[in-house]
């Protein structure tokens, strides 16, 4: 794979938790930081803030023309704010760097660095403020923790443990198709 489609030129890598470039923060479209997407407290609406399950990002990397491929393109374009925590970013890097994944999908070190740099550049690092133990899999709990810490509008996943919750502390859990449909409606 020569470069990750949708990732663009993210610039210099920065360590998680540092100062990052930001996506545009205010646009004239629906979506907000509130628990009720589409509602904002006066003025122009804010960009949708979402935590996206790492398996969705991985699928977007290995199959950019697939149904979840637009996730990276829309992130690069600044159409939403991806919230991530250090544990989520570490999990993503670990999975993408597995020899089995790299070999099967032809991922180079540059491809992986490009995706991680895109997230650092366009995403927003959040600090976990409390531990959550709702799902059987601790990795799914990391997603909930990041969503709560970052004031997410959406949690995007295909994981059954998360989807059966449907909503966590006012944050809807949706499949990628629903998230992408909402982003299209808001643009």
Short mmCIF file of N, CA and C in Angstrom, two decimals:
data_model
loop_
_atom_site.label_atom_id
_atom_site.label_comp_id
_atom_site.label_asym_id
_atom_site.label_seq_id
_atom_site.Cartn_x
_atom_site.Cartn_y
_atom_site.Cartn_z
N UNK A 1 0.86 -1.17 0.00
CA UNK A 1 0.00 0.00 0.00
C UNK A 1 0.90 1.22 0.00
N UNK A 2 0.70 2.09 -0.92
CA UNK A 2 1.55 3.29 -0.98
C UNK A 2 0.76 4.47 -0.46
N UNK A 3 0.92 4.75 0.81
CA UNK A 3 0.17 5.85 1.42
C UNK A 3 -1.24 5.41 1.74
N UNK A 4 -1.82 5.95 2.76
CA UNK A 4 -3.16 5.59 3.17
C UNK A 4 -4.13 6.60 2.59
N UNK A 5 -5.01 6.16 1.66
CA UNK A 5 -5.98 7.09 1.11
C UNK A 5 -6.81 7.71 2.22
N UNK A 6 -7.04 8.99 2.10
CA UNK A 6 -7.84 9.69 3.09
C UNK A 6 -7.02 10.28 4.22
N UNK A 7 -5.77 9.85 4.35
CA UNK A 7 -4.97 10.35 5.46
C UNK A 7 -4.33 11.69 5.13
N UNK A 8 -4.01 11.95 3.87
CA UNK A 8 -3.40 13.22 3.50
C UNK A 8 -2.00 13.36 4.07
N UNK A 9 -1.48 14.57 4.08
CA UNK A 9 -0.15 14.83 4.63
C UNK A 9 -0.33 15.43 6.02
N UNK A 10 -0.23 14.61 7.07
CA UNK A 10 -0.55 15.09 8.40
C UNK A 10 0.51 15.93 9.07
N UNK A 11 1.69 16.01 8.52
CA UNK A 11 2.72 16.82 9.16
C UNK A 11 3.55 16.01 10.13
N UNK A 12 4.13 16.68 11.07
CA UNK A 12 5.06 16.06 12.00
C UNK A 12 4.32 15.28 13.08
N UNK A 13 4.86 14.12 13.44
CA UNK A 13 4.30 13.35 14.53
C UNK A 13 4.56 14.06 15.85
N UNK A 14 3.58 14.02 16.73
CA UNK A 14 3.72 14.59 18.06
C UNK A 14 3.31 13.54 19.06
N UNK A 15 3.89 13.53 20.23
CA UNK A 15 3.52 12.53 21.22
C UNK A 15 2.10 12.74 21.71
N UNK A 16 1.37 11.64 22.06
CA UNK A 16 0.03 11.79 22.60
C UNK A 16 0.05 12.68 23.84
N UNK A 17 -1.00 13.49 23.97
CA UNK A 17 -1.11 14.36 25.13
C UNK A 17 -0.45 15.70 24.94
N UNK A 18 0.29 15.90 23.83
CA UNK A 18 0.96 17.17 23.59
C UNK A 18 0.03 18.15 22.91
N UNK A 19 0.58 19.25 22.46
CA UNK A 19 -0.21 20.24 21.74
C UNK A 19 -0.36 19.78 20.30
N UNK A 20 -1.58 19.71 19.84
CA UNK A 20 -1.87 19.19 18.51
C UNK A 20 -2.51 20.29 17.66
N UNK A 21 -2.38 20.16 16.35
CA UNK A 21 -3.15 21.01 15.46
C UNK A 21 -4.61 20.65 15.64
N UNK A 22 -5.49 21.54 15.42
CA UNK A 22 -6.91 21.28 15.64
C UNK A 22 -7.68 21.40 14.34
N UNK A 23 -8.74 20.62 14.26
CA UNK A 23 -9.67 20.77 13.17
C UNK A 23 -10.41 22.08 13.39
N UNK A 24 -11.01 22.61 12.32
CA UNK A 24 -11.79 23.82 12.50
C UNK A 24 -12.83 23.58 13.58
N UNK A 25 -13.05 24.54 14.45
CA UNK A 25 -13.89 24.33 15.61
C UNK A 25 -15.33 24.82 15.42
N UNK A 26 -15.56 25.81 14.61
CA UNK A 26 -16.90 26.33 14.45
C UNK A 26 -17.24 26.37 12.97
N UNK A 27 -18.38 25.80 12.64
CA UNK A 27 -18.83 25.78 11.25
C UNK A 27 -20.32 26.07 11.25
N UNK A 28 -20.85 26.38 10.08
CA UNK A 28 -22.27 26.64 9.97
C UNK A 28 -22.95 25.36 9.52
N UNK A 29 -23.16 24.48 10.47
CA UNK A 29 -23.85 23.23 10.22
C UNK A 29 -24.40 22.72 11.54
N UNK A 30 -25.21 21.70 11.45
CA UNK A 30 -25.76 21.11 12.66
C UNK A 30 -24.69 20.29 13.36
N UNK A 31 -24.95 19.89 14.58
CA UNK A 31 -24.00 19.12 15.38
C UNK A 31 -23.50 20.00 16.51
N UNK A 32 -23.16 19.39 17.63
CA UNK A 32 -22.75 20.21 18.76
C UNK A 32 -21.99 19.39 19.78
N UNK A 33 -21.51 20.08 20.80
CA UNK A 33 -20.89 19.40 21.93
C UNK A 33 -21.94 18.92 22.90
N UNK A 34 -23.17 19.35 22.73
CA UNK A 34 -24.20 18.96 23.67
C UNK A 34 -24.50 17.47 23.54
N UNK A 35 -25.23 16.94 24.47
CA UNK A 35 -25.64 15.54 24.42
C UNK A 35 -26.70 15.33 23.34
N UNK A 36 -27.20 16.40 22.77
CA UNK A 36 -28.24 16.33 21.78
C UNK A 36 -27.74 16.90 20.47
N UNK A 37 -27.13 16.06 19.61
CA UNK A 37 -26.58 16.56 18.35
C UNK A 37 -27.63 17.37 17.60
N UNK A 38 -27.21 18.48 17.07
CA UNK A 38 -28.11 19.37 16.36
C UNK A 38 -28.51 20.57 17.19
N UNK A 39 -28.27 20.51 18.48
CA UNK A 39 -28.60 21.62 19.38
C UNK A 39 -27.32 22.26 19.86
N UNK A 40 -27.26 23.56 19.84
CA UNK A 40 -26.09 24.22 20.41
C UNK A 40 -26.56 25.43 21.19
N UNK A 41 -25.72 25.86 22.07
CA UNK A 41 -26.05 27.00 22.93
C UNK A 41 -25.69 28.29 22.22
N UNK A 42 -26.49 28.69 21.24
CA UNK A 42 -26.30 29.96 20.56
C UNK A 42 -25.19 29.96 19.53
N UNK A 43 -25.35 30.78 18.51
CA UNK A 43 -24.32 30.94 17.49
C UNK A 43 -24.21 29.72 16.59
N UNK A 44 -23.08 29.64 15.91
CA UNK A 44 -22.84 28.53 14.99
C UNK A 44 -22.65 27.24 15.77
N UNK A 45 -23.10 26.15 15.19
CA UNK A 45 -22.98 24.84 15.84
C UNK A 45 -21.53 24.39 15.84
N UNK A 46 -21.17 23.59 16.82
CA UNK A 46 -19.83 23.03 16.91
C UNK A 46 -19.77 21.73 16.12
N UNK A 47 -18.56 21.31 15.81
CA UNK A 47 -18.37 20.04 15.13
C UNK A 47 -18.75 18.89 16.04
N UNK A 48 -19.22 17.82 15.44
CA UNK A 48 -19.54 16.61 16.18
C UNK A 48 -18.25 16.03 16.75
N UNK A 49 -18.32 15.62 18.00
CA UNK A 49 -17.18 15.01 18.70
C UNK A 49 -17.50 13.53 18.85
N UNK A 50 -16.62 12.67 18.35
CA UNK A 50 -16.90 11.24 18.36
C UNK A 50 -15.71 10.42 18.79
N UNK A 51 -16.00 9.34 19.50
CA UNK A 51 -15.01 8.31 19.76
C UNK A 51 -15.34 7.17 18.81
N UNK A 52 -14.36 6.78 18.03
CA UNK A 52 -14.56 5.71 17.05
C UNK A 52 -13.76 4.50 17.48
N UNK A 53 -14.44 3.37 17.58
CA UNK A 53 -13.80 2.12 17.96
C UNK A 53 -12.59 1.88 17.06
N UNK A 54 -11.50 1.43 17.66
CA UNK A 54 -10.27 1.23 16.89
C UNK A 54 -10.47 0.24 15.75
N UNK A 55 -11.36 -0.74 15.91
CA UNK A 55 -11.56 -1.68 14.80
C UNK A 55 -12.16 -1.01 13.58
N UNK A 56 -12.91 0.06 13.77
CA UNK A 56 -13.47 0.81 12.64
C UNK A 56 -12.34 1.56 11.93
N UNK A 57 -11.47 2.19 12.68
CA UNK A 57 -10.34 2.90 12.07
C UNK A 57 -9.44 1.93 11.33
N UNK A 58 -9.20 0.77 11.92
CA UNK A 58 -8.36 -0.25 11.26
C UNK A 58 -8.99 -0.67 9.95
N UNK A 59 -10.30 -0.91 9.94
CA UNK A 59 -10.98 -1.29 8.69
C UNK A 59 -10.87 -0.18 7.65
N UNK A 60 -10.95 1.07 8.09
CA UNK A 60 -10.82 2.20 7.15
C UNK A 60 -9.42 2.26 6.56
N UNK A 61 -8.42 1.87 7.34
CA UNK A 61 -7.04 1.87 6.85
C UNK A 61 -6.82 0.74 5.85
N UNK A 62 -7.27 -0.46 6.19
CA UNK A 62 -6.96 -1.62 5.34
C UNK A 62 -7.89 -1.73 4.14
N UNK A 63 -9.06 -1.10 4.22
CA UNK A 63 -10.00 -1.16 3.10
C UNK A 63 -10.62 0.23 2.90
N UNK A 64 -9.83 1.18 2.39
CA UNK A 64 -10.30 2.57 2.29
C UNK A 64 -11.50 2.75 1.36
N UNK A 65 -11.71 1.82 0.44
CA UNK A 65 -12.87 1.93 -0.46
C UNK A 65 -14.10 1.25 0.12
N UNK A 66 -13.97 0.67 1.32
CA UNK A 66 -15.08 -0.02 1.96
C UNK A 66 -16.07 0.93 2.60
N UNK A 67 -17.03 0.34 3.28
CA UNK A 67 -18.13 1.14 3.85
C UNK A 67 -17.68 2.11 4.94
N UNK A 68 -16.59 1.80 5.63
CA UNK A 68 -16.11 2.72 6.68
C UNK A 68 -14.94 3.57 6.22
N UNK A 69 -14.52 3.41 4.98
CA UNK A 69 -13.41 4.19 4.44
C UNK A 69 -13.54 5.70 4.62
N UNK A 70 -14.75 6.26 4.47
CA UNK A 70 -14.90 7.71 4.62
C UNK A 70 -14.53 8.25 6.01
N UNK A 71 -14.43 7.39 7.01
CA UNK A 71 -14.09 7.85 8.36
C UNK A 71 -12.79 8.65 8.36
N UNK A 72 -11.76 8.16 7.67
CA UNK A 72 -10.47 8.87 7.63
C UNK A 72 -10.53 10.10 6.73
N UNK A 73 -11.22 10.00 5.61
CA UNK A 73 -11.32 11.15 4.71
C UNK A 73 -12.04 12.31 5.39
N UNK A 74 -13.12 12.02 6.08
CA UNK A 74 -13.87 13.06 6.78
C UNK A 74 -13.08 13.65 7.94
N UNK A 75 -12.28 12.82 8.59
CA UNK A 75 -11.40 13.33 9.65
C UNK A 75 -10.36 14.28 9.06
N UNK A 76 -9.74 13.87 7.97
CA UNK A 76 -8.74 14.71 7.31
C UNK A 76 -9.34 16.05 6.89
N UNK A 77 -10.59 16.02 6.43
CA UNK A 77 -11.26 17.24 5.99
C UNK A 77 -11.74 18.11 7.14
N UNK A 78 -11.63 17.62 8.36
CA UNK A 78 -12.09 18.40 9.52
C UNK A 78 -13.59 18.41 9.69
N UNK A 79 -14.27 17.36 9.23
CA UNK A 79 -15.72 17.30 9.32
C UNK A 79 -16.24 16.87 10.69
N UNK A 80 -15.36 16.34 11.52
CA UNK A 80 -15.72 15.99 12.89
C UNK A 80 -14.44 15.98 13.72
N UNK A 81 -14.60 15.88 15.02
CA UNK A 81 -13.44 15.80 15.91
C UNK A 81 -13.38 14.38 16.47
N UNK A 82 -12.29 13.70 16.21
CA UNK A 82 -12.06 12.36 16.74
C UNK A 82 -11.44 12.50 18.13
N UNK A 83 -12.12 11.97 19.12
CA UNK A 83 -11.60 11.97 20.48
C UNK A 83 -10.86 10.66 20.70
N UNK A 84 -9.68 10.74 21.30
CA UNK A 84 -8.91 9.52 21.56
C UNK A 84 -8.17 9.67 22.88
N UNK A 85 -7.89 8.54 23.49
CA UNK A 85 -7.07 8.51 24.71
C UNK A 85 -5.77 7.81 24.37
N UNK A 86 -4.78 7.96 25.23
CA UNK A 86 -3.51 7.26 25.01
C UNK A 86 -3.71 5.75 24.88
N UNK A 87 -4.53 5.11 25.74
CA UNK A 87 -4.73 3.66 25.57
C UNK A 87 -5.35 3.29 24.23
N UNK A 88 -6.29 4.09 23.73
CA UNK A 88 -6.88 3.80 22.42
C UNK A 88 -5.87 3.96 21.30
N UNK A 89 -5.06 5.01 21.36
CA UNK A 89 -4.04 5.23 20.33
C UNK A 89 -2.99 4.12 20.37
N UNK A 90 -2.63 3.68 21.56
CA UNK A 90 -1.66 2.59 21.70
C UNK A 90 -2.23 1.30 21.12
N UNK A 91 -3.49 1.01 21.41
CA UNK A 91 -4.13 -0.19 20.86
C UNK A 91 -4.13 -0.15 19.33
N UNK A 92 -4.49 1.00 18.77
CA UNK A 92 -4.52 1.15 17.32
C UNK A 92 -3.14 0.90 16.73
N UNK A 93 -2.12 1.52 17.28
CA UNK A 93 -0.75 1.34 16.78
C UNK A 93 -0.30 -0.10 16.91
N UNK A 94 -0.62 -0.73 18.04
CA UNK A 94 -0.23 -2.13 18.25
C UNK A 94 -0.84 -3.05 17.20
N UNK A 95 -2.13 -2.88 16.94
CA UNK A 95 -2.81 -3.75 15.97
C UNK A 95 -2.27 -3.50 14.56
N UNK A 96 -2.14 -2.24 14.17
CA UNK A 96 -1.63 -1.94 12.82
C UNK A 96 -0.21 -2.43 12.62
N UNK A 97 0.57 -2.51 13.68
CA UNK A 97 1.96 -2.95 13.58
C UNK A 97 2.14 -4.46 13.70
N UNK A 98 1.07 -5.21 13.89
CA UNK A 98 1.20 -6.67 13.96
C UNK A 98 1.67 -7.18 12.60
N UNK A 99 2.70 -8.02 12.59
CA UNK A 99 3.21 -8.53 11.31
C UNK A 99 2.12 -9.17 10.45
N UNK A 100 1.21 -9.89 11.06
CA UNK A 100 0.14 -10.54 10.30
C UNK A 100 -0.72 -9.50 9.57
N UNK A 101 -1.04 -8.40 10.24
CA UNK A 101 -1.86 -7.33 9.63
C UNK A 101 -1.05 -6.61 8.56
N UNK A 102 0.17 -6.25 8.89
CA UNK A 102 1.02 -5.52 7.93
C UNK A 102 1.22 -6.33 6.65
N UNK A 103 1.52 -7.62 6.81
CA UNK A 103 1.78 -8.46 5.64
C UNK A 103 0.51 -8.70 4.82
N UNK A 104 -0.57 -9.01 5.49
CA UNK A 104 -1.82 -9.32 4.78
C UNK A 104 -2.33 -8.13 3.97
N UNK A 105 -2.20 -6.92 4.51
CA UNK A 105 -2.77 -5.75 3.86
C UNK A 105 -1.72 -4.83 3.25
N UNK A 106 -0.46 -5.24 3.29
CA UNK A 106 0.61 -4.46 2.66
C UNK A 106 0.84 -3.10 3.30
N UNK A 107 0.70 -3.02 4.62
CA UNK A 107 0.90 -1.75 5.30
C UNK A 107 2.39 -1.52 5.56
N UNK A 108 2.86 -0.36 5.20
CA UNK A 108 4.25 0.02 5.47
C UNK A 108 4.30 0.82 6.77
N UNK A 109 5.49 0.99 7.28
CA UNK A 109 5.69 1.83 8.46
C UNK A 109 5.17 3.24 8.17
N UNK A 110 5.42 3.72 6.98
CA UNK A 110 4.96 5.06 6.59
C UNK A 110 3.43 5.15 6.59
N UNK A 111 2.76 4.10 6.11
CA UNK A 111 1.29 4.09 6.13
C UNK A 111 0.76 4.23 7.55
N UNK A 112 1.35 3.46 8.44
CA UNK A 112 0.90 3.46 9.84
C UNK A 112 1.20 4.81 10.49
N UNK A 113 2.38 5.33 10.26
CA UNK A 113 2.74 6.64 10.82
C UNK A 113 1.83 7.74 10.28
N UNK A 114 1.43 7.63 9.02
CA UNK A 114 0.55 8.63 8.42
C UNK A 114 -0.81 8.64 9.11
N UNK A 115 -1.36 7.46 9.36
CA UNK A 115 -2.66 7.39 10.03
C UNK A 115 -2.56 7.92 11.46
N UNK A 116 -1.53 7.50 12.18
CA UNK A 116 -1.37 7.96 13.56
C UNK A 116 -1.14 9.47 13.61
N UNK A 117 -0.38 9.99 12.67
CA UNK A 117 -0.14 11.44 12.62
C UNK A 117 -1.43 12.19 12.29
N UNK A 118 -2.26 11.63 11.42
CA UNK A 118 -3.54 12.25 11.11
C UNK A 118 -4.39 12.36 12.38
N UNK A 119 -4.41 11.31 13.16
CA UNK A 119 -5.19 11.33 14.40
C UNK A 119 -4.63 12.36 15.37
N UNK A 120 -3.31 12.41 15.49
CA UNK A 120 -2.70 13.40 16.38
C UNK A 120 -2.97 14.82 15.90
N UNK A 121 -2.99 15.02 14.60
CA UNK A 121 -3.18 16.34 14.03
C UNK A 121 -4.63 16.80 14.09
N UNK A 122 -5.54 15.93 13.71
CA UNK A 122 -6.95 16.31 13.60
C UNK A 122 -7.82 15.88 14.77
N UNK A 123 -7.29 14.99 15.61
CA UNK A 123 -8.07 14.52 16.74
C UNK A 123 -7.82 15.36 17.97
N UNK A 124 -8.46 14.96 19.04
CA UNK A 124 -8.28 15.64 20.32
C UNK A 124 -8.01 14.59 21.39
N UNK A 125 -6.85 14.70 22.02
CA UNK A 125 -6.49 13.78 23.09
C UNK A 125 -7.33 14.09 24.33
N UNK A 126 -7.81 13.05 24.98
CA UNK A 126 -8.56 13.23 26.21
C UNK A 126 -7.86 12.46 27.33
N UNK A 127 -7.97 12.97 28.52
CA UNK A 127 -7.42 12.31 29.69
C UNK A 127 -8.55 11.58 30.40
N UNK A 128 -8.35 10.31 30.64
CA UNK A 128 -9.38 9.51 31.30
C UNK A 128 -9.56 10.03 32.72
N UNK A 129 -10.80 10.37 33.05
CA UNK A 129 -11.08 10.95 34.36
C UNK A 129 -11.64 9.94 35.35
N UNK A 130 -12.16 8.82 34.82
CA UNK A 130 -12.62 7.76 35.72
C UNK A 130 -12.69 6.45 34.96
N UNK A 131 -12.53 5.38 35.69
CA UNK A 131 -12.60 4.04 35.11
C UNK A 131 -14.05 3.61 35.01
N UNK A 132 -14.38 2.96 33.91
CA UNK A 132 -15.73 2.47 33.67
C UNK A 132 -15.63 0.97 33.42
N UNK A 133 -16.49 0.22 34.08
CA UNK A 133 -16.52 -1.23 33.90
C UNK A 133 -17.95 -1.66 33.62
N UNK A 134 -18.35 -1.53 32.36
CA UNK A 134 -19.70 -1.88 31.94
C UNK A 134 -19.67 -3.08 31.00
N UNK A 135 -18.70 -3.12 30.11
CA UNK A 135 -18.59 -4.18 29.10
C UNK A 135 -17.73 -5.33 29.61
N UNK A 136 -17.94 -6.50 29.04
CA UNK A 136 -17.12 -7.67 29.38
C UNK A 136 -15.67 -7.46 29.00
N UNK A 137 -15.45 -6.82 27.85
CA UNK A 137 -14.11 -6.61 27.32
C UNK A 137 -13.58 -5.25 27.80
N UNK A 138 -12.47 -5.25 28.54
CA UNK A 138 -11.91 -3.97 29.01
C UNK A 138 -11.59 -3.00 27.88
N UNK A 139 -11.31 -3.52 26.68
CA UNK A 139 -11.01 -2.64 25.54
C UNK A 139 -12.23 -1.81 25.15
N UNK A 140 -13.41 -2.37 25.32
CA UNK A 140 -14.63 -1.61 25.01
C UNK A 140 -14.88 -0.57 26.09
N UNK A 141 -14.51 -0.87 27.33
CA UNK A 141 -14.64 0.12 28.40
C UNK A 141 -13.76 1.34 28.14
N UNK A 142 -12.60 1.13 27.49
CA UNK A 142 -11.71 2.26 27.15
C UNK A 142 -12.43 3.25 26.24
N UNK A 143 -13.28 2.74 25.37
CA UNK A 143 -14.03 3.61 24.46
C UNK A 143 -15.02 4.46 25.25
N UNK A 144 -15.73 3.84 26.17
CA UNK A 144 -16.67 4.58 27.02
C UNK A 144 -15.95 5.63 27.87
N UNK A 145 -14.80 5.26 28.40
CA UNK A 145 -14.02 6.19 29.22
C UNK A 145 -13.60 7.42 28.42
N UNK A 146 -13.15 7.20 27.19
CA UNK A 146 -12.74 8.33 26.34
C UNK A 146 -13.94 9.20 25.97
N UNK A 147 -15.08 8.56 25.71
CA UNK A 147 -16.28 9.32 25.35
C UNK A 147 -16.73 10.22 26.49
N UNK A 148 -16.75 9.70 27.70
CA UNK A 148 -17.15 10.49 28.86
C UNK A 148 -16.14 11.61 29.11
N UNK A 149 -14.86 11.27 29.07
CA UNK A 149 -13.81 12.27 29.34
C UNK A 149 -13.82 13.40 28.33
N UNK A 150 -14.14 13.09 27.07
CA UNK A 150 -14.08 14.09 26.02
C UNK A 150 -15.39 14.78 25.71
N UNK A 151 -16.45 14.44 26.42
CA UNK A 151 -17.75 15.05 26.13
C UNK A 151 -18.22 14.70 24.73
N UNK A 152 -18.11 13.42 24.36
CA UNK A 152 -18.46 12.97 23.01
C UNK A 152 -19.94 13.13 22.73
N UNK A 153 -20.24 13.38 21.46
CA UNK A 153 -21.62 13.39 20.98
C UNK A 153 -22.03 12.00 20.52
N UNK A 154 -21.04 11.22 20.05
CA UNK A 154 -21.31 9.89 19.50
C UNK A 154 -20.20 8.91 19.89
N UNK A 155 -20.59 7.66 20.05
CA UNK A 155 -19.66 6.54 20.13
C UNK A 155 -19.98 5.69 18.90
N UNK A 156 -18.95 5.39 18.10
CA UNK A 156 -19.14 4.66 16.85
C UNK A 156 -18.45 3.31 16.96
N UNK A 157 -19.23 2.24 16.79
CA UNK A 157 -18.68 0.90 16.94
C UNK A 157 -19.54 -0.12 16.21
N UNK A 158 -18.95 -1.29 15.99
CA UNK A 158 -19.70 -2.45 15.51
C UNK A 158 -19.73 -3.54 16.57
N UNK A 159 -19.18 -3.25 17.73
CA UNK A 159 -19.07 -4.24 18.79
C UNK A 159 -20.43 -4.44 19.47
N UNK A 160 -20.84 -5.71 19.58
CA UNK A 160 -22.14 -6.01 20.16
C UNK A 160 -22.28 -5.54 21.60
N UNK A 161 -21.20 -5.65 22.39
CA UNK A 161 -21.27 -5.19 23.79
C UNK A 161 -21.63 -3.71 23.86
N UNK A 162 -21.04 -2.91 22.98
CA UNK A 162 -21.34 -1.48 22.99
C UNK A 162 -22.70 -1.19 22.36
N UNK A 163 -23.02 -1.87 21.27
CA UNK A 163 -24.28 -1.59 20.57
C UNK A 163 -25.50 -1.96 21.42
N UNK A 164 -25.38 -2.99 22.26
CA UNK A 164 -26.52 -3.35 23.10
C UNK A 164 -26.78 -2.30 24.18
N UNK A 165 -25.76 -1.54 24.54
CA UNK A 165 -25.94 -0.45 25.50
C UNK A 165 -26.83 0.64 24.90
N UNK A 166 -26.65 0.90 23.60
CA UNK A 166 -27.38 1.89 22.81
C UNK A 166 -27.07 3.33 23.19
N UNK A 167 -26.88 3.59 24.47
CA UNK A 167 -26.56 4.94 24.93
C UNK A 167 -25.85 4.80 26.28
N UNK A 168 -24.80 5.59 26.46
CA UNK A 168 -24.09 5.55 27.73
C UNK A 168 -23.95 6.97 28.26
N UNK A 169 -24.55 7.23 29.39
CA UNK A 169 -24.52 8.55 30.02
C UNK A 169 -24.89 9.65 29.02
N UNK A 170 -25.94 9.37 28.26
CA UNK A 170 -26.45 10.35 27.30
C UNK A 170 -25.74 10.37 25.97
N UNK A 171 -24.75 9.51 25.77
CA UNK A 171 -23.99 9.48 24.51
C UNK A 171 -24.48 8.30 23.69
N UNK A 172 -25.09 8.54 22.52
CA UNK A 172 -25.57 7.43 21.70
C UNK A 172 -24.43 6.58 21.15
N UNK A 173 -24.67 5.27 21.09
CA UNK A 173 -23.74 4.33 20.47
C UNK A 173 -24.36 3.93 19.14
N UNK A 174 -23.64 4.20 18.04
CA UNK A 174 -24.18 3.94 16.71
C UNK A 174 -23.18 3.16 15.86
N UNK A 175 -23.71 2.51 14.83
CA UNK A 175 -22.86 1.82 13.87
C UNK A 175 -22.26 2.86 12.92
N UNK A 176 -21.17 2.52 12.23
CA UNK A 176 -20.52 3.49 11.34
C UNK A 176 -21.46 4.08 10.29
N UNK A 177 -22.34 3.26 9.70
CA UNK A 177 -23.24 3.77 8.66
C UNK A 177 -24.12 4.90 9.19
N UNK A 178 -24.61 4.76 10.42
CA UNK A 178 -25.44 5.81 11.02
C UNK A 178 -24.63 7.07 11.27
N UNK A 179 -23.42 6.92 11.77
CA UNK A 179 -22.54 8.07 12.02
C UNK A 179 -22.24 8.80 10.72
N UNK A 180 -21.88 8.07 9.68
CA UNK A 180 -21.56 8.69 8.39
C UNK A 180 -22.78 9.36 7.79
N UNK A 181 -23.95 8.75 7.95
CA UNK A 181 -25.19 9.35 7.45
C UNK A 181 -25.45 10.68 8.16
N UNK A 182 -25.26 10.71 9.48
CA UNK A 182 -25.46 11.95 10.24
C UNK A 182 -24.48 13.04 9.82
N UNK A 183 -23.23 12.65 9.58
CA UNK A 183 -22.25 13.64 9.13
C UNK A 183 -22.65 14.21 7.77
N UNK A 184 -23.13 13.35 6.87
CA UNK A 184 -23.58 13.83 5.55
C UNK A 184 -24.75 14.78 5.69
N UNK A 185 -25.70 14.45 6.56
CA UNK A 185 -26.86 15.32 6.78
C UNK A 185 -26.44 16.68 7.31
N UNK A 186 -25.42 16.69 8.15
CA UNK A 186 -24.98 17.93 8.79
C UNK A 186 -24.11 18.80 7.91
N UNK A 187 -23.65 18.25 6.78
CA UNK A 187 -22.75 19.06 5.93
C UNK A 187 -23.49 19.86 4.91
#
